[in-house]
Amino acid sequence: MVLNTLLQCPDCKRLLPFTSDKTTITVCNACGTIVWRQNDGSVIVKPQFLLQDKNDIIQPGTTGSWNGKTFTVLGRFRAWFEEFIFNYWTIQFNDNEIAWLAEGYGIYSILEPIPLPDNVSSRSLQSLTPGHQTQLQPDKMFTVREKETAVKWEIEGELFVPDPESSFLLLDLQSDDGQHICIFEWGKSNITAYKTDYVTFSSLSLQHLKEHRYSDRSFMCKQCSHPVKVKTFPYAQSCACAECGACYSMEDGGQFYKDDKKPVKHSIHLALYSAGIINSISYEVVGYARKEEINEYHSQWTEYTLFNPSEGFAFLSEYEGNWIYVREEMNSPIISNQNIKEFEFDKEPFHLFNSYKHK
């Protein structure tokens, strides 16, 4: 790419400061226009969503370190998938190389670009589904963990994104020895691959963070006309009215629609919005659900949703006075089929204790 860090906004003619010759998008500070920088150094305007709900603690200007190098956050795109939302922050290291800091729900990873494996094509990606394997390195197979299509994505700050046709396809793959690779298909002839290293929030030593605030997103309950607050919007995919218990699910890029889930009619031990500490992490109870096992016993339990601004979401499950604390672990072993009843994780053996389905 031609290095031209001082360019004019096509709309307001103000200067656009690009801090890296590898970034492709910036948002004009004066008028908010999203500007794309082309390979020849020229700039154009393309229709794109400007990120509005900025209730995250990471922001442009946040600094950190990883793998012995310091970095600065330049900007992000926030991708809306069917069942989750994730941030991809462009970070610039002190050697001027760039990568992505992927973040959402308390899950953090560093994505560094790698050469696209020879056997990867648009056609081969279409044939892959979660659980299937493909060879991405010599003598090493990778299993597809997730395959998702972004239905919407929003822009903040300065960032690197290959020029997509509209939406994009994401595949998350993992080898048996714990290596992760993410593949993005931006178009049939525009596919990129990234070495993915999952990290913890504390290991990044992030500085210049923004003070957390909950979202002010709310809507009127269609059943009782009481305001329904969605404090962790846009990451929460469902919510319920605190007054009448009517349940809602998020669809159509951020709208909540009433669904047929039954309101909870059971006493709870932890009040909504109460606070507590587990494993030195301060949490707030932001929701709860009553679940029932699908079998002849119909056992029921309560599952509390916990939230911390930096550590993300966790769950506290209670059944007849027994409590289980649950957090998602991305470096988990691959369970290739339902017949596997034991595995080793972090040098410890685990054996299946219980399995169930719920409604």
PDB file of N, CA and C in Angstrom, residues 117-163:
ATOM      1  N   PRO A 117      -3.418 -21.182   3.902  1.00  0.00           N
ATOM      2  CA  PRO A 117      -3.065 -22.544   3.484  1.00  0.00           C
ATOM      3  C   PRO A 117      -3.484 -22.815   2.045  1.00  0.00           C
ATOM      4  N   ASP A 118      -2.682 -23.594   1.326  1.00  0.00           N
ATOM      5  CA  ASP A 118      -2.900 -23.817  -0.105  1.00  0.00           C
ATOM      6  C   ASP A 118      -4.240 -24.465  -0.413  1.00  0.00           C
ATOM      7  N   ASN A 119      -4.738 -25.286   0.504  1.00  0.00           N
ATOM      8  CA  ASN A 119      -5.966 -26.029   0.214  1.00  0.00           C
ATOM      9  C   ASN A 119      -7.241 -25.276   0.591  1.00  0.00           C
ATOM     10  N   VAL A 120      -7.107 -24.015   1.015  1.00  0.00           N
ATOM     11  CA  VAL A 120      -8.274 -23.239   1.421  1.00  0.00           C
ATOM     12  C   VAL A 120      -8.786 -22.418   0.244  1.00  0.00           C
ATOM     13  N   SER A 121     -10.038 -22.580  -0.067  1.00  0.00           N
ATOM     14  CA  SER A 121     -10.702 -21.814  -1.119  1.00  0.00           C
ATOM     15  C   SER A 121     -12.135 -21.554  -0.682  1.00  0.00           C
ATOM     16  N   SER A 122     -12.816 -20.699  -1.404  1.00  0.00           N
ATOM     17  CA  SER A 122     -14.210 -20.432  -1.074  1.00  0.00           C
ATOM     18  C   SER A 122     -15.039 -21.709  -1.139  1.00  0.00           C
ATOM     19  N   ARG A 123     -14.741 -22.539  -2.115  1.00  0.00           N
ATOM     20  CA  ARG A 123     -15.489 -23.790  -2.266  1.00  0.00           C
ATOM     21  C   ARG A 123     -15.222 -24.743  -1.101  1.00  0.00           C
ATOM     22  N   SER A 124     -13.953 -24.847  -0.692  1.00  0.00           N
ATOM     23  CA  SER A 124     -13.628 -25.757   0.413  1.00  0.00           C
ATOM     24  C   SER A 124     -14.233 -25.276   1.726  1.00  0.00           C
ATOM     25  N   LEU A 125     -14.306 -23.963   1.920  1.00  0.00           N
ATOM     26  CA  LEU A 125     -14.891 -23.435   3.149  1.00  0.00           C
ATOM     27  C   LEU A 125     -16.389 -23.714   3.219  1.00  0.00           C
ATOM     28  N   GLN A 126     -17.056 -23.650   2.077  1.00  0.00           N
ATOM     29  CA  GLN A 126     -18.494 -23.898   2.069  1.00  0.00           C
ATOM     30  C   GLN A 126     -18.823 -25.324   2.481  1.00  0.00           C
ATOM     31  N   SER A 127     -17.918 -26.254   2.198  1.00  0.00           N
ATOM     32  CA  SER A 127     -18.180 -27.661   2.510  1.00  0.00           C
ATOM     33  C   SER A 127     -17.878 -28.014   3.964  1.00  0.00           C
ATOM     34  N   LEU A 128     -17.185 -27.122   4.677  1.00  0.00           N
ATOM     35  CA  LEU A 128     -16.833 -27.402   6.067  1.00  0.00           C
ATOM     36  C   LEU A 128     -17.976 -27.032   7.008  1.00  0.00           C
ATOM     37  N   THR A 129     -18.207 -27.881   7.988  1.00  0.00           N
ATOM     38  CA  THR A 129     -19.198 -27.618   9.028  1.00  0.00           C
ATOM     39  C   THR A 129     -18.572 -27.926  10.385  1.00  0.00           C
ATOM     40  N   PRO A 130     -19.114 -27.379  11.478  1.00  0.00           N
ATOM     41  CA  PRO A 130     -18.554 -27.663  12.802  1.00  0.00           C
ATOM     42  C   PRO A 130     -18.427 -29.159  13.063  1.00  0.00           C
ATOM     43  N   GLY A 131     -17.233 -29.547  13.534  1.00  0.00           N
ATOM     44  CA  GLY A 131     -16.935 -30.952  13.780  1.00  0.00           C
ATOM     45  C   GLY A 131     -16.134 -31.608  12.679  1.00  0.00           C
ATOM     46  N   HIS A 132     -16.154 -31.034  11.477  1.00  0.00           N
ATOM     47  CA  HIS A 132     -15.379 -31.589  10.368  1.00  0.00           C
ATOM     48  C   HIS A 132     -13.916 -31.181  10.483  1.00  0.00           C
ATOM     49  N   GLN A 133     -13.040 -31.970   9.876  1.00  0.00           N
ATOM     50  CA  GLN A 133     -11.608 -31.716   9.934  1.00  0.00           C
ATOM     51  C   GLN A 133     -11.058 -31.358   8.561  1.00  0.00           C
ATOM     52  N   THR A 134      -9.990 -30.559   8.572  1.00  0.00           N
ATOM     53  CA  THR A 134      -9.275 -30.211   7.352  1.00  0.00           C
ATOM     54  C   THR A 134      -7.804 -30.013   7.695  1.00  0.00           C
ATOM     55  N   GLN A 135      -6.933 -30.235   6.730  1.00  0.00           N
ATOM     56  CA  GLN A 135      -5.495 -30.115   6.965  1.00  0.00           C
ATOM     57  C   GLN A 135      -5.040 -28.702   6.612  1.00  0.00           C
ATOM     58  N   LEU A 136      -4.589 -27.963   7.618  1.00  0.00           N
ATOM     59  CA  LEU A 136      -4.136 -26.591   7.411  1.00  0.00           C
ATOM     60  C   LEU A 136      -2.628 -26.452   7.531  1.00  0.00           C
ATOM     61  N   GLN A 137      -1.971 -27.448   8.107  1.00  0.00           N
ATOM     62  CA  GLN A 137      -0.517 -27.479   8.218  1.00  0.00           C
ATOM     63  C   GLN A 137      -0.042 -28.875   7.843  1.00  0.00           C
ATOM     64  N   PRO A 138       1.224 -29.014   7.415  1.00  0.00           N
ATOM     65  CA  PRO A 138       1.740 -30.347   7.083  1.00  0.00           C
ATOM     66  C   PRO A 138       1.575 -31.314   8.258  1.00  0.00           C
ATOM     67  N   ASP A 139       0.943 -32.435   7.988  1.00  0.00           N
ATOM     68  CA  ASP A 139       0.758 -33.495   8.989  1.00  0.00           C
ATOM     69  C   ASP A 139      -0.037 -33.036  10.208  1.00  0.00           C
ATOM     70  N   LYS A 140      -0.903 -32.036  10.040  1.00  0.00           N
ATOM     71  CA  LYS A 140      -1.700 -31.581  11.179  1.00  0.00           C
ATOM     72  C   LYS A 140      -3.115 -31.246  10.716  1.00  0.00           C
ATOM     73  N   MET A 141      -4.077 -31.914  11.362  1.00  0.00           N
ATOM     74  CA  MET A 141      -5.479 -31.685  11.056  1.00  0.00           C
ATOM     75  C   MET A 141      -6.068 -30.679  12.045  1.00  0.00           C
ATOM     76  N   PHE A 142      -7.005 -29.891  11.551  1.00  0.00           N
ATOM     77  CA  PHE A 142      -7.711 -28.918  12.376  1.00  0.00           C
ATOM     78  C   PHE A 142      -9.206 -29.207  12.307  1.00  0.00           C
ATOM     79  N   THR A 143      -9.862 -29.089  13.460  1.00  0.00           N
ATOM     80  CA  THR A 143     -11.302 -29.316  13.551  1.00  0.00           C
ATOM     81  C   THR A 143     -12.037 -27.983  13.578  1.00  0.00           C
ATOM     82  N   VAL A 144     -13.116 -27.878  12.814  1.00  0.00           N
ATOM     83  CA  VAL A 144     -13.927 -26.663  12.806  1.00  0.00           C
ATOM     84  C   VAL A 144     -14.721 -26.590  14.109  1.00  0.00           C
ATOM     85  N   ARG A 145     -14.459 -25.562  14.903  1.00  0.00           N
ATOM     86  CA  ARG A 145     -15.205 -25.346  16.154  1.00  0.00           C
ATOM     87  C   ARG A 145     -16.454 -24.512  15.904  1.00  0.00           C
ATOM     88  N   GLU A 146     -16.297 -23.462  15.112  1.00  0.00           N
ATOM     89  CA  GLU A 146     -17.429 -22.582  14.816  1.00  0.00           C
ATOM     90  C   GLU A 146     -17.380 -22.163  13.357  1.00  0.00           C
ATOM     91  N   LYS A 147     -18.543 -21.941  12.791  1.00  0.00           N
ATOM     92  CA  LYS A 147     -18.670 -21.389  11.450  1.00  0.00           C
ATOM     93  C   LYS A 147     -19.846 -20.429  11.477  1.00  0.00           C
ATOM     94  N   GLU A 148     -19.557 -19.142  11.322  1.00  0.00           N
ATOM     95  CA  GLU A 148     -20.576 -18.118  11.477  1.00  0.00           C
ATOM     96  C   GLU A 148     -20.469 -17.086  10.360  1.00  0.00           C
ATOM     97  N   THR A 149     -21.596 -16.486  10.023  1.00  0.00           N
ATOM     98  CA  THR A 149     -21.639 -15.404   9.049  1.00  0.00           C
ATOM     99  C   THR A 149     -22.045 -14.117   9.752  1.00  0.00           C
ATOM    100  N   ALA A 150     -21.270 -13.065   9.546  1.00  0.00           N
ATOM    101  CA  ALA A 150     -21.602 -11.767  10.130  1.00  0.00           C
ATOM    102  C   ALA A 150     -22.753 -11.146   9.344  1.00  0.00           C
ATOM    103  N   VAL A 151     -23.800 -10.763  10.044  1.00  0.00           N
ATOM    104  CA  VAL A 151     -24.955 -10.158   9.392  1.00  0.00           C
ATOM    105  C   VAL A 151     -24.864  -8.635   9.392  1.00  0.00           C
ATOM    106  N   LYS A 152     -23.940  -8.108  10.200  1.00  0.00           N
ATOM    107  CA  LYS A 152     -23.778  -6.660  10.309  1.00  0.00           C
ATOM    108  C   LYS A 152     -22.453  -6.392  10.980  1.00  0.00           C
ATOM    109  N   TRP A 153     -21.791  -5.289  10.594  1.00  0.00           N
ATOM    110  CA  TRP A 153     -20.603  -4.900  11.345  1.00  0.00           C
ATOM    111  C   TRP A 153     -20.468  -3.387  11.363  1.00  0.00           C
ATOM    112  N   GLU A 154     -19.925  -2.884  12.499  1.00  0.00           N
ATOM    113  CA  GLU A 154     -19.855  -1.457  12.770  1.00  0.00           C
ATOM    114  C   GLU A 154     -18.404  -1.023  12.943  1.00  0.00           C
ATOM    115  N   ILE A 155     -18.158   0.261  12.731  1.00  0.00           N
ATOM    116  CA  ILE A 155     -16.796   0.802  12.686  1.00  0.00           C
ATOM    117  C   ILE A 155     -16.587   1.843  13.782  1.00  0.00           C
ATOM    118  N   GLU A 156     -15.388   1.801  14.404  1.00  0.00           N
ATOM    119  CA  GLU A 156     -14.948   2.859  15.320  1.00  0.00           C
ATOM    120  C   GLU A 156     -13.455   3.070  15.147  1.00  0.00           C
ATOM    121  N   GLY A 157     -13.024   4.343  14.999  1.00  0.00           N
ATOM    122  CA  GLY A 157     -11.600   4.667  14.957  1.00  0.00           C
ATOM    123  C   GLY A 157     -10.928   4.287  13.655  1.00  0.00           C
ATOM    124  N   GLU A 158      -9.664   3.876  13.758  1.00  0.00           N
ATOM    125  CA  GLU A 158      -8.829   3.505  12.605  1.00  0.00           C
ATOM    126  C   GLU A 158      -8.542   2.012  12.680  1.00  0.00           C
ATOM    127  N   LEU A 159      -8.659   1.321  11.572  1.00  0.00           N
ATOM    128  CA  LEU A 159      -8.519  -0.128  11.631  1.00  0.00           C
ATOM    129  C   LEU A 159      -8.132  -0.711  10.285  1.00  0.00           C
ATOM    130  N   PHE A 160      -7.745  -1.977  10.368  1.00  0.00           N
ATOM    131  CA  PHE A 160      -7.469  -2.750   9.155  1.00  0.00           C
ATOM    132  C   PHE A 160      -8.580  -3.766   8.944  1.00  0.00           C
ATOM    133  N   VAL A 161      -9.185  -3.722   7.762  1.00  0.00           N
ATOM    134  CA  VAL A 161     -10.161  -4.725   7.339  1.00  0.00           C
ATOM    135  C   VAL A 161      -9.984  -4.924   5.841  1.00  0.00           C
ATOM    136  N   PRO A 162      -9.799  -6.167   5.371  1.00  0.00           N
ATOM    137  CA  PRO A 162      -9.822  -6.401   3.929  1.00  0.00           C
ATOM    138  C   PRO A 162     -11.173  -5.972   3.369  1.00  0.00           C
ATOM    139  N   ASP A 163     -11.188  -5.502   2.155  1.00  0.00           N
ATOM    140  CA  ASP A 163     -12.400  -4.961   1.543  1.00  0.00           C
ATOM    141  C   ASP A 163     -13.435  -6.070   1.334  1.00  0.00           C
TER     142      ASP A 163
END
